[in-house]
Amino acid sequence: MSLPTSTRFSDNYDLKEELGKGAFSVVRRCVQKSTGHEFAAKIINTKKLSNRDFQKLEREARICRKLQHPNIVRLHDSIQEENFHYLVFDLVTGGELFEDIVAREFYSEADASHCIQQILESVHHCHHNGVVHRDLKPENLLLASKAKGAAVKLADFGLAIEVQGDAQAWYGFAGTPGYLSPEVLKKEPYGKPVDIWACGVILYILLVGYPPFWDEDQHRLYGQIKAGSYDYPSPEWDTVTPEAKNLINQMLTVNPGKRITASEALKHPWICQRERVASVVHRQETVDCLKKFNARRKLKGAILTTMLATRNFSSRSIITKKGDGSQVKESSDSSTTIEDDDVKARRQEIIKMTEQLIESINTGDFEAYTKICDPHLTAFEPEALGNLVEGMEFHKFYFDNVLGKNCKAVNTTILNPHVHLLGEDAACIAYVRLTQYMDKQGVAHTQQSEESRVWHKRDNKWQNVHFHRSAVTGPSPFSFNHK
């Protein structure tokens, strides 16, 4: 099916309110003039795109053109104008599937079977057309509308790739940590089976409300995944049918060559004979656990959104909800999405810049500090008594009158740094800062604080544009604590 390509967007569509915003794009509701039908128009400012981002846009549009399925958010039109590219998608208003489940009065194993069937139908269509999604997760599973029984829609093809048949190759490190397959983590050739692994993780969550692989330490998490180390603990799994567990086992098979395919999974008795096989008992414990699971996901997104809003940056992967229930999930690297070695190098660059900035504070080098910071740096920190301070005057006072007067920093360590890349020229980092210092009496102390910084690249140079620090724990070395 060929996708119509128009010459000018305004000839065919009227733009309405904004639904969401990304680093290089905005999504607005639009109405087709000839039919009155509503769509979501993703408007990309191509002037701001790097060559790499432009190639990603072209790939995403090319992939979406050939995916026409009732369980996939459909691309209806693609319009290229000077400086802007318009992608016209389905307007999906039902919100996330996982959020809808916890609002239901009744939810059973049979309902989970129906959900995963629709997801598998979308994945089967992708694979049949030579497309691997690579980022299947709850955030990308939407509902067409608020109506009961609305179709599940797979969204966000920003990381999707095109493959030839069942060919396996190394396409780069891409996906979201808890849903990555063993072969990706081992950096082995991979293909369509990575999507089935992610479906297995999603099905596990659909049945009990928590994931099969979980650890705050990413290294240990990856170890669990590579070993295929998961189980079915009591009592929550005692009421799940053996057929459901059998399907999960076939999806979460470590060897991708032995993993079930989408076509085979759709023929599994728990899917195609759910009326006879799947339990119809209400699973209240699952709903309760899923509420907590959703809350954790939303909290992580909210923290990132708050940090970005201070400087009017937006993650290209945040789902923005409007009062009318509309919801748009933009396509790109999410706050939890991992891509390739280049991304890893860019994250390390942000960590290095943060370490250099902290070193300038420890040494009292205000000149070096000002070179790393934006002149209009904004900051929330205890020393400012909860106020947002802007500019360098507060920091100059701190360096001149407080820093090093009552103590001397001996060592500073950044613990558990998490870097979120927001396009080519913006990033934020969150970490725990541990500072060891000596007071005037020569007594050693340790101080800990949770910090986050937003970085922006201007003229090929990274600058810190926003800083947020929690109240410190441990004895305060002076009336104003370390910045």
CSV table of C-alpha atoms in Angstrom, one decimal:
chain,number,residue,atom,x,y,z
A,1,MET,CA,0.0,0.0,0.0
A,2,SER,CA,1.5,3.3,-1.1
A,3,LEU,CA,1.4,6.2,1.3
A,4,PRO,CA,0.2,9.5,-0.1
A,5,THR,CA,2.7,12.3,-0.1
A,6,SER,CA,1.4,15.8,-0.1
A,7,THR,CA,3.1,19.0,-1.2
A,8,ARG,CA,2.1,21.4,1.5
A,9,PHE,CA,0.7,20.5,4.9
A,10,SER,CA,-1.6,23.5,5.2
A,11,ASP,CA,-3.3,22.5,2.0
A,12,ASN,CA,-4.8,19.4,3.5
A,13,TYR,CA,-4.8,19.9,7.3
A,14,ASP,CA,-5.8,22.5,10.0
A,15,LEU,CA,-3.5,22.5,13.0
A,16,LYS,CA,-5.0,22.5,16.5
A,17,GLU,CA,-3.7,22.4,20.0
A,18,GLU,CA,-0.3,21.0,21.1
A,19,LEU,CA,-0.3,17.5,22.5
A,20,GLY,CA,3.4,17.0,23.2
A,21,LYS,CA,6.8,18.4,22.6
A,22,GLY,CA,10.2,16.9,22.0
A,23,ALA,CA,13.8,18.1,21.6
A,24,PHE,CA,13.4,18.7,17.8
A,25,SER,CA,9.7,18.3,17.3
A,26,VAL,CA,6.2,19.2,18.5
A,27,VAL,CA,3.0,17.0,18.2
A,28,ARG,CA,-0.3,18.8,17.6
A,29,ARG,CA,-3.8,17.6,16.9
A,30,CYS,CA,-4.8,18.2,13.3
A,31,VAL,CA,-8.0,17.9,11.2
A,32,GLN,CA,-8.0,16.7,7.7
A,33,LYS,CA,-9.9,19.4,5.6
A,34,SER,CA,-11.5,16.9,3.2
A,35,THR,CA,-12.9,14.5,5.7
A,36,GLY,CA,-12.9,16.2,9.1
A,37,HIS,CA,-11.0,13.2,10.6
A,38,GLU,CA,-8.6,13.9,13.5
A,39,PHE,CA,-4.9,12.9,13.5
A,40,ALA,CA,-1.7,13.6,15.4
A,41,ALA,CA,0.8,15.6,13.4
A,42,LYS,CA,4.4,15.2,14.5
A,43,ILE,CA,6.2,18.3,13.2
A,44,ILE,CA,10.0,18.0,13.1
A,45,ASN,CA,12.3,21.0,12.7
A,46,THR,CA,14.8,19.6,10.3
A,47,LYS,CA,17.1,22.6,10.6
A,48,LYS,CA,18.0,21.5,14.1
A,49,LEU,CA,18.7,17.9,13.2
A,50,SER,CA,22.2,16.5,12.9
A,51,ASN,CA,22.9,14.2,10.0
A,52,ARG,CA,22.5,11.2,12.3
A,53,ASP,CA,19.1,12.4,13.6
A,54,PHE,CA,17.9,13.1,10.1
A,55,GLN,CA,18.9,9.6,9.0
A,56,LYS,CA,16.9,8.2,12.0
A,57,LEU,CA,13.9,10.3,11.0
A,58,GLU,CA,14.1,8.9,7.5
A,59,ARG,CA,14.4,5.4,8.8
A,60,GLU,CA,11.4,5.8,11.1
A,61,ALA,CA,9.2,7.2,8.4
A,62,ARG,CA,10.3,4.5,5.9
A,63,ILE,CA,9.4,1.8,8.4
A,64,CYS,CA,6.1,3.3,9.5
A,65,ARG,CA,5.0,3.6,5.8
A,66,LYS,CA,5.0,-0.1,5.3
A,67,LEU,CA,3.4,-1.0,8.6
A,68,GLN,CA,-0.4,-0.9,8.2
A,69,HIS,CA,-2.1,-2.9,10.9
A,70,PRO,CA,-5.0,-2.3,13.4
A,71,ASN,CA,-2.6,-3.0,16.3
A,72,ILE,CA,0.0,-0.5,15.2
A,73,VAL,CA,-0.2,3.3,15.4
A,74,ARG,CA,-0.5,4.1,11.7
A,75,LEU,CA,1.3,6.7,9.7
A,76,HIS,CA,-1.2,8.2,7.3
A,77,ASP,CA,0.8,11.0,5.6
A,78,SER,CA,4.4,12.2,5.3
A,79,ILE,CA,5.0,15.8,4.1
A,80,GLN,CA,8.4,17.4,3.6
A,81,GLU,CA,8.6,21.2,3.4
A,82,GLU,CA,11.5,23.6,3.8
A,83,ASN,CA,12.9,23.3,7.3
A,84,PHE,CA,10.0,21.1,8.5
A,85,HIS,CA,8.8,17.5,8.1
A,86,TYR,CA,5.3,16.5,9.0
A,87,LEU,CA,4.4,12.9,10.0
A,88,VAL,CA,0.6,12.4,10.3
A,89,PHE,CA,-0.3,9.5,12.7
A,90,ASP,CA,-3.4,8.0,14.2
A,91,LEU,CA,-4.7,10.1,17.1
A,92,VAL,CA,-4.7,7.6,20.0
A,93,THR,CA,-6.7,8.8,23.0
A,94,GLY,CA,-6.9,5.7,25.3
A,95,GLY,CA,-3.7,6.2,27.2
A,96,GLU,CA,-1.3,3.4,28.2
A,97,LEU,CA,-2.5,-0.2,28.3
A,98,PHE,CA,-1.0,-0.8,31.8
A,99,GLU,CA,-2.8,2.3,33.2
A,100,ASP,CA,-6.1,1.1,31.7
A,101,ILE,CA,-5.7,-2.3,33.4
A,102,VAL,CA,-5.4,-0.9,36.9
A,103,ALA,CA,-8.5,1.2,36.4
A,104,ARG,CA,-10.7,-1.9,35.4
A,105,GLU,CA,-13.1,-3.4,37.8
A,106,PHE,CA,-12.2,-6.9,36.6
A,107,TYR,CA,-9.0,-8.3,35.3
A,108,SER,CA,-8.2,-12.0,34.7
A,109,GLU,CA,-5.7,-14.2,33.1
A,110,ALA,CA,-7.9,-14.4,30.1
A,111,ASP,CA,-7.7,-10.6,29.8
A,112,ALA,CA,-3.9,-10.8,29.9
A,113,SER,CA,-4.1,-13.4,27.1
A,114,HIS,CA,-6.2,-11.1,25.0
A,115,CYS,CA,-3.7,-8.2,25.6
A,116,ILE,CA,-0.6,-10.2,24.6
A,117,GLN,CA,-2.4,-11.6,21.6
A,118,GLN,CA,-2.9,-8.1,20.2
A,119,ILE,CA,0.8,-7.3,21.0
A,120,LEU,CA,1.9,-10.5,19.2
A,121,GLU,CA,-0.3,-9.6,16.2
A,122,SER,CA,1.5,-6.3,15.9
A,123,VAL,CA,4.9,-7.9,16.3
A,124,HIS,CA,4.0,-10.6,13.8
A,125,HIS,CA,3.1,-7.9,11.3
A,126,CYS,CA,6.4,-6.1,11.9
A,127,HIS,CA,8.4,-9.3,11.5
A,128,HIS,CA,6.5,-10.3,8.3
A,129,ASN,CA,7.5,-7.0,6.8
A,130,GLY,CA,11.1,-7.3,7.8
A,131,VAL,CA,11.0,-4.9,10.8
A,132,VAL,CA,12.3,-5.4,14.3
A,133,HIS,CA,10.9,-3.0,16.9
A,134,ARG,CA,13.8,-3.3,19.5
A,135,ASP,CA,12.0,-1.3,22.2
A,136,LEU,CA,8.9,-3.2,23.2
A,137,LYS,CA,7.8,-2.0,26.7
A,138,PRO,CA,4.7,-0.7,28.5
A,139,GLU,CA,5.2,2.9,27.5
A,140,ASN,CA,4.9,1.9,23.9
A,141,LEU,CA,1.6,0.0,24.3
A,142,LEU,CA,-1.3,2.4,23.9
A,143,LEU,CA,-5.1,2.1,23.5
A,144,ALA,CA,-6.9,3.5,20.5
A,145,SER,CA,-9.6,5.1,22.6
A,146,LYS,CA,-11.2,5.2,26.0
A,147,ALA,CA,-14.0,2.8,24.8
A,148,LYS,CA,-14.2,-0.6,26.5
A,149,GLY,CA,-12.4,-3.2,24.4
A,150,ALA,CA,-10.4,-0.6,22.4
A,151,ALA,CA,-7.6,-2.0,20.4
A,152,VAL,CA,-4.0,-2.1,21.7
A,153,LYS,CA,-1.7,-0.1,19.5
A,154,LEU,CA,2.1,-0.5,19.3
A,155,ALA,CA,3.9,2.9,19.1
A,156,ASP,CA,7.3,4.4,18.8
A,157,PHE,CA,9.5,3.0,16.0
A,158,GLY,CA,12.4,5.3,16.7
A,159,LEU,CA,14.7,2.4,17.4
A,160,ALA,CA,13.2,0.0,14.9
A,161,ILE,CA,15.4,-1.6,12.2
A,162,GLU,CA,14.9,-3.3,8.9
A,163,VAL,CA,16.1,-6.9,8.5
A,164,GLN,CA,16.3,-9.5,5.7
A,165,GLY,CA,14.3,-12.6,6.5
A,166,ASP,CA,15.6,-14.3,9.6
A,167,ALA,CA,19.1,-12.9,9.2
A,168,GLN,CA,21.1,-12.3,12.4
A,169,ALA,CA,23.6,-9.4,12.7
A,170,TRP,CA,24.9,-6.9,15.2
A,171,TYR,CA,22.8,-3.8,14.8
A,172,GLY,CA,24.0,-2.0,17.8
A,173,PHE,CA,23.1,-1.9,21.5
A,174,ALA,CA,19.5,-0.7,21.6
A,175,GLY,CA,16.5,-1.1,23.9
A,176,THR,CA,15.4,-0.6,27.5
A,177,PRO,CA,17.4,-2.4,30.3
A,178,GLY,CA,14.7,-4.6,31.8
A,179,TYR,CA,13.5,-5.7,28.3
A,180,LEU,CA,16.8,-6.4,26.6
A,181,SER,CA,17.5,-9.9,25.4
A,182,PRO,CA,20.5,-12.0,26.4
A,183,GLU,CA,21.9,-11.9,22.9
A,184,VAL,CA,21.9,-8.1,22.8
A,185,LEU,CA,23.6,-7.9,26.2
A,186,LYS,CA,26.2,-10.4,25.0
A,187,LYS,CA,26.7,-8.3,21.9
A,188,GLU,CA,26.0,-11.3,19.7
A,189,PRO,CA,24.2,-11.2,16.3
A,190,TYR,CA,20.5,-10.7,16.8
A,191,GLY,CA,17.2,-10.2,14.9
A,192,LYS,CA,13.5,-10.8,15.3
A,193,PRO,CA,13.7,-13.0,18.5
A,194,VAL,CA,14.7,-9.9,20.6
A,195,ASP,CA,11.1,-8.7,20.3
A,196,ILE,CA,9.7,-12.0,21.5
A,197,TRP,CA,11.9,-11.9,24.5
A,198,ALA,CA,10.5,-8.4,25.4
A,199,CYS,CA,7.0,-9.9,24.9
A,200,GLY,CA,7.8,-12.5,27.4
A,201,VAL,CA,8.8,-9.9,29.9
A,202,ILE,CA,5.6,-7.9,29.2
A,203,LEU,CA,3.5,-11.1,29.6
A,204,TYR,CA,5.1,-11.9,32.9
A,205,ILE,CA,4.2,-8.4,34.2
A,206,LEU,CA,0.7,-8.7,32.8
A,207,LEU,CA,0.1,-11.8,34.9
A,208,VAL,CA,1.6,-10.7,38.3
A,209,GLY,CA,2.3,-6.9,38.1
A,210,TYR,CA,6.1,-7.0,38.5
A,211,PRO,CA,8.9,-7.9,36.1
A,212,PRO,CA,10.8,-11.3,35.9
A,213,PHE,CA,14.2,-9.5,36.0
A,214,TRP,CA,14.8,-6.7,38.5
A,215,ASP,CA,17.8,-5.2,40.3
A,216,GLU,CA,18.7,-1.6,41.1
A,217,ASP,CA,22.2,-2.5,40.1
A,218,GLN,CA,22.3,-2.7,36.3
A,219,HIS,CA,25.3,-5.1,36.2
A,220,ARG,CA,23.4,-7.6,38.3
A,221,LEU,CA,20.2,-7.1,36.3
A,222,TYR,CA,22.1,-7.9,33.1
A,223,GLY,CA,23.5,-11.0,34.8
A,224,GLN,CA,20.0,-12.2,35.5
A,225,ILE,CA,18.9,-11.7,32.0
A,226,LYS,CA,21.9,-13.3,30.3
A,227,ALA,CA,21.5,-16.4,32.6
A,228,GLY,CA,17.7,-16.4,32.0
A,229,SER,CA,17.4,-16.4,35.8
A,230,TYR,CA,13.7,-15.9,36.8
A,231,ASP,CA,11.1,-18.0,38.7
A,232,TYR,CA,7.5,-18.2,39.6
A,233,PRO,CA,7.3,-17.4,43.4
A,234,SER,CA,4.4,-18.3,45.6
A,235,PRO,CA,1.7,-17.4,46.3
A,236,GLU,CA,1.0,-15.1,43.3
A,237,TRP,CA,2.0,-17.6,40.7
A,238,ASP,CA,0.2,-20.5,42.3
A,239,THR,CA,-3.1,-19.4,40.6
A,240,VAL,CA,-1.6,-18.9,37.2
A,241,THR,CA,-2.3,-21.8,34.8
A,242,PRO,CA,0.6,-24.0,33.6
A,243,GLU,CA,-0.2,-23.1,30.0
A,244,ALA,CA,0.6,-19.4,30.7
A,245,LYS,CA,3.9,-20.3,32.3
A,246,ASN,CA,4.7,-22.5,29.4
A,247,LEU,CA,4.3,-19.7,26.9
A,248,ILE,CA,6.5,-17.4,29.1
A,249,ASN,CA,9.1,-20.1,29.2
A,250,GLN,CA,9.1,-20.4,25.4
A,251,MET,CA,9.4,-16.6,25.1
A,252,LEU,CA,12.1,-16.3,27.7
A,253,THR,CA,14.3,-19.0,26.2
A,254,VAL,CA,18.0,-17.7,26.3
A,255,ASN,CA,18.9,-19.3,23.0
A,256,PRO,CA,17.3,-17.1,20.4
A,257,GLY,CA,17.3,-20.0,17.9
A,258,LYS,CA,15.0,-22.0,20.2
A,259,ARG,CA,12.8,-19.1,21.2
A,260,ILE,CA,9.2,-19.3,20.0
A,261,THR,CA,8.3,-17.0,17.1
A,262,ALA,CA,5.4,-14.6,16.9
A,263,SER,CA,3.5,-16.8,14.5
A,264,GLU,CA,4.0,-19.9,16.8
A,265,ALA,CA,3.0,-17.9,19.9
A,266,LEU,CA,-0.3,-16.9,18.3
A,267,LYS,CA,-1.0,-20.6,17.8
A,268,HIS,CA,-0.3,-21.4,21.5
A,269,PRO,CA,-3.3,-22.9,23.3
A,270,TRP,CA,-3.2,-20.2,26.0
A,271,ILE,CA,-3.7,-17.6,23.2
A,272,CYS,CA,-5.9,-19.3,20.6
A,273,GLN,CA,-8.0,-21.3,23.0
A,274,ARG,CA,-8.2,-18.9,25.9
A,275,GLU,CA,-11.9,-19.6,26.6
A,276,ARG,CA,-11.0,-23.2,27.4
A,277,VAL,CA,-7.4,-22.7,28.9
A,278,ALA,CA,-7.0,-19.3,30.5
A,279,SER,CA,-8.4,-18.6,34.0
A,280,VAL,CA,-11.2,-16.1,34.3
A,281,VAL,CA,-10.7,-15.5,38.0
A,282,HIS,CA,-10.2,-11.8,39.0
A,283,ARG,CA,-6.5,-11.1,39.9
A,284,GLN,CA,-6.7,-8.3,42.4
A,285,GLU,CA,-3.1,-8.9,43.6
A,286,THR,CA,-1.9,-8.4,40.1
A,287,VAL,CA,-3.8,-5.1,39.8
A,288,ASP,CA,-2.3,-3.9,43.1
A,289,CYS,CA,1.2,-4.8,42.1
A,290,LEU,CA,0.8,-3.3,38.7
A,291,LYS,CA,-0.3,0.0,40.3
A,292,LYS,CA,3.0,0.1,42.2
A,293,PHE,CA,4.9,-0.9,39.0
A,294,ASN,CA,3.2,2.0,37.1
A,295,ALA,CA,4.0,4.4,39.9
A,296,ARG,CA,7.7,3.6,39.8
A,297,ARG,CA,7.7,4.1,36.0
A,298,LYS,CA,5.9,7.4,36.2
A,299,LEU,CA,8.1,8.7,39.1
A,300,LYS,CA,11.2,8.2,37.0
A,301,GLY,CA,9.7,10.1,34.1
A,302,ALA,CA,8.3,12.8,36.3
A,303,ILE,CA,11.8,13.4,37.9
A,304,LEU,CA,13.3,13.8,34.5
A,305,THR,CA,10.5,16.0,33.2
A,306,THR,CA,10.8,18.4,36.2
A,307,MET,CA,14.6,18.8,35.7
A,308,LEU,CA,14.1,19.5,32.0
A,309,ALA,CA,11.2,22.0,32.5
A,310,THR,CA,13.4,24.4,34.4
A,311,ARG,CA,15.4,25.1,31.2
A,312,ASN,CA,12.6,24.4,28.8
A,313,PHE,CA,14.2,21.2,27.5
A,314,SER,CA,12.0,18.2,26.8
A,315,SER,CA,12.9,14.5,26.5
A,316,ARG,CA,11.9,13.2,23.1
A,317,SER,CA,10.5,10.1,24.8
A,318,ILE,CA,8.1,11.6,27.4
A,319,ILE,CA,4.4,10.8,27.0
A,320,THR,CA,2.4,14.0,27.4
A,321,LYS,CA,-1.2,13.7,28.5
A,322,LYS,CA,-3.8,16.4,27.9
A,323,GLY,CA,-7.0,17.0,29.8
A,324,ASP,CA,-9.0,15.4,27.0
A,325,GLY,CA,-7.2,12.1,27.4
A,326,SER,CA,-5.1,12.4,24.3
A,327,GLN,CA,-1.6,10.9,24.6
A,328,VAL,CA,1.4,11.0,22.3
A,329,LYS,CA,4.5,8.9,22.6
A,330,GLU,CA,7.3,10.4,20.6
A,331,SER,CA,9.9,8.3,18.9
A,332,SER,CA,13.5,8.6,20.0
A,333,ASP,CA,16.0,7.6,22.7
A,334,SER,CA,14.0,7.4,25.9
A,335,SER,CA,15.3,8.2,29.3
A,336,THR,CA,15.8,4.5,29.8
A,337,THR,CA,16.7,3.5,26.3
A,338,ILE,CA,20.2,2.4,25.5
A,339,GLU,CA,21.6,2.5,22.0
A,340,ASP,CA,25.2,2.0,20.8
A,341,ASP,CA,28.8,2.6,21.7
A,342,ASP,CA,28.6,6.2,20.5
A,343,VAL,CA,25.9,6.8,23.1
A,344,LYS,CA,28.0,5.2,25.7
A,345,ALA,CA,30.9,7.5,24.8
A,346,ARG,CA,28.6,10.6,25.0
A,347,ARG,CA,27.4,9.5,28.5
A,348,GLN,CA,31.0,9.1,29.7
A,349,GLU,CA,31.7,12.6,28.4
A,350,ILE,CA,28.9,14.1,30.6
A,351,ILE,CA,30.2,12.2,33.6
A,352,LYS,CA,33.7,13.5,32.9
A,353,MET,CA,32.4,17.1,32.6
A,354,THR,CA,30.6,16.7,35.9
A,355,GLU,CA,33.7,15.4,37.6
A,356,GLN,CA,35.7,18.4,36.3
A,357,LEU,CA,33.1,20.8,37.6
A,358,ILE,CA,33.2,19.3,41.1
A,359,GLU,CA,37.0,19.3,41.0
A,360,SER,CA,36.9,23.1,40.4
A,361,ILE,CA,34.7,23.5,43.5
A,362,ASN,CA,36.9,21.3,45.6
A,363,THR,CA,40.0,23.4,44.6
A,364,GLY,CA,38.2,26.7,44.9
A,365,ASP,CA,38.9,27.6,41.2
A,366,PHE,CA,36.1,30.0,40.4
A,367,GLU,CA,37.6,30.8,37.0
A,368,ALA,CA,37.5,27.2,35.9
A,369,TYR,CA,34.0,26.9,37.4
A,370,THR,CA,32.6,29.8,35.3
A,371,LYS,CA,34.1,28.3,32.2
A,372,ILE,CA,32.1,25.1,32.7
A,373,CYS,CA,28.8,26.8,33.8
A,374,ASP,CA,26.4,28.8,31.8
A,375,PRO,CA,26.4,32.5,32.9
A,376,HIS,CA,22.6,32.2,33.6
A,377,LEU,CA,23.0,28.9,35.6
A,378,THR,CA,19.9,28.2,37.6
A,379,ALA,CA,20.1,26.2,40.9
A,380,PHE,CA,18.0,24.8,43.6
A,381,GLU,CA,20.0,23.9,46.8
A,382,PRO,CA,19.7,24.1,50.6
A,383,GLU,CA,22.0,27.1,50.8
A,384,ALA,CA,19.5,29.2,48.8
A,385,LEU,CA,16.8,28.3,51.4
A,386,GLY,CA,14.7,26.6,48.7
A,387,ASN,CA,14.7,29.5,46.3
A,388,LEU,CA,15.7,29.2,42.6
A,389,VAL,CA,18.8,31.3,42.1
A,390,GLU,CA,20.0,32.4,38.7
A,391,GLY,CA,23.3,33.7,37.5
A,392,MET,CA,26.8,33.6,39.0
A,393,GLU,CA,26.5,36.1,41.9
A,394,PHE,CA,25.4,33.5,44.5
A,395,HIS,CA,28.2,31.2,43.4
A,396,LYS,CA,30.8,33.9,43.5
A,397,PHE,CA,29.8,34.8,47.1
A,398,TYR,CA,30.0,31.1,47.9
A,399,PHE,CA,33.6,30.7,46.5
A,400,ASP,CA,34.8,34.0,48.1
A,401,ASN,CA,33.3,33.7,51.6
A,402,VAL,CA,32.4,30.1,52.4
A,403,LEU,CA,34.3,27.5,50.4
A,404,GLY,CA,37.4,26.2,52.2
A,405,LYS,CA,37.1,28.6,55.2
A,406,ASN,CA,36.1,26.0,57.8
A,407,CYS,CA,37.2,22.7,56.2
A,408,LYS,CA,39.1,21.2,53.3
A,409,ALA,CA,37.7,18.6,50.9
A,410,VAL,CA,39.9,15.5,50.8
A,411,ASN,CA,38.0,13.4,48.3
A,412,THR,CA,34.8,13.5,46.3
A,413,THR,CA,33.2,10.4,44.7
A,414,ILE,CA,30.2,10.3,42.3
A,415,LEU,CA,28.1,7.2,43.0
A,416,ASN,CA,25.6,5.6,40.6
A,417,PRO,CA,25.7,8.3,37.9
A,418,HIS,CA,22.7,8.0,35.5
A,419,VAL,CA,23.0,10.1,32.3
A,420,HIS,CA,20.0,10.9,30.1
A,421,LEU,CA,20.9,12.1,26.5
A,422,LEU,CA,18.3,14.5,25.2
A,423,GLY,CA,19.3,14.8,21.5
A,424,GLU,CA,22.8,15.7,20.3
A,425,ASP,CA,23.3,18.8,22.4
A,426,ALA,CA,21.5,18.3,25.7
A,427,ALA,CA,21.8,15.9,28.6
A,428,CYS,CA,21.1,15.6,32.3
A,429,ILE,CA,22.9,13.6,34.9
A,430,ALA,CA,21.7,12.4,38.3
A,431,TYR,CA,24.1,10.9,40.9
A,432,VAL,CA,24.9,10.6,44.6
A,433,ARG,CA,27.9,12.7,45.7
A,434,LEU,CA,30.0,11.6,48.6
A,435,THR,CA,32.5,14.1,50.0
A,436,GLN,CA,35.1,13.4,52.6
A,437,TYR,CA,36.7,16.4,54.3
A,438,MET,CA,38.8,17.5,57.3
A,439,ASP,CA,37.5,20.2,59.7
A,440,LYS,CA,39.7,22.8,61.5
A,441,GLN,CA,40.5,20.3,64.3
A,442,GLY,CA,41.7,17.7,61.8
A,443,VAL,CA,38.6,15.5,62.3
A,444,ALA,CA,37.5,13.5,59.2
A,445,HIS,CA,33.8,13.7,58.2
A,446,THR,CA,31.7,12.3,55.3
A,447,GLN,CA,28.9,14.1,53.6
A,448,GLN,CA,26.4,12.8,51.1
A,449,SER,CA,23.9,14.5,48.8
A,450,GLU,CA,21.7,13.6,45.8
A,451,GLU,CA,22.4,15.9,42.9
A,452,SER,CA,21.3,16.4,39.3
A,453,ARG,CA,22.7,18.7,36.6
A,454,VAL,CA,21.4,19.6,33.1
A,455,TRP,CA,24.0,20.1,30.4
A,456,HIS,CA,23.7,21.9,27.1
A,457,LYS,CA,26.3,22.0,24.3
A,458,ARG,CA,26.9,25.4,22.6
A,459,ASP,CA,29.6,25.9,20.0
A,460,ASN,CA,30.7,22.4,20.5
A,461,LYS,CA,31.3,23.1,24.3
A,462,TRP,CA,29.3,21.5,27.1
A,463,GLN,CA,28.0,23.9,29.8
A,464,ASN,CA,26.1,23.3,33.0
A,465,VAL,CA,22.7,25.2,32.8
A,466,HIS,CA,20.8,23.9,35.8
A,467,PHE,CA,21.7,22.3,39.1
A,468,HIS,CA,19.6,20.7,41.8
A,469,ARG,CA,20.8,19.3,45.1
A,470,SER,CA,19.0,17.7,48.0
A,471,ALA,CA,19.7,18.5,51.6
A,472,VAL,CA,22.9,16.8,52.7
A,473,THR,CA,23.3,13.9,55.1
A,474,GLY,CA,26.1,13.8,57.6
A,475,PRO,CA,27.7,16.7,59.6
A,476,SER,CA,27.8,20.0,57.9
A,477,PRO,CA,31.4,21.3,57.6
A,478,PHE,CA,30.3,24.9,57.5
A,479,SER,CA,27.2,27.1,57.5
A,480,PHE,CA,26.9,26.7,53.7
A,481,ASN,CA,27.5,23.2,52.4
A,482,HIS,CA,29.5,22.2,49.4
A,483,LYS,CA,27.9,23.2,46.1
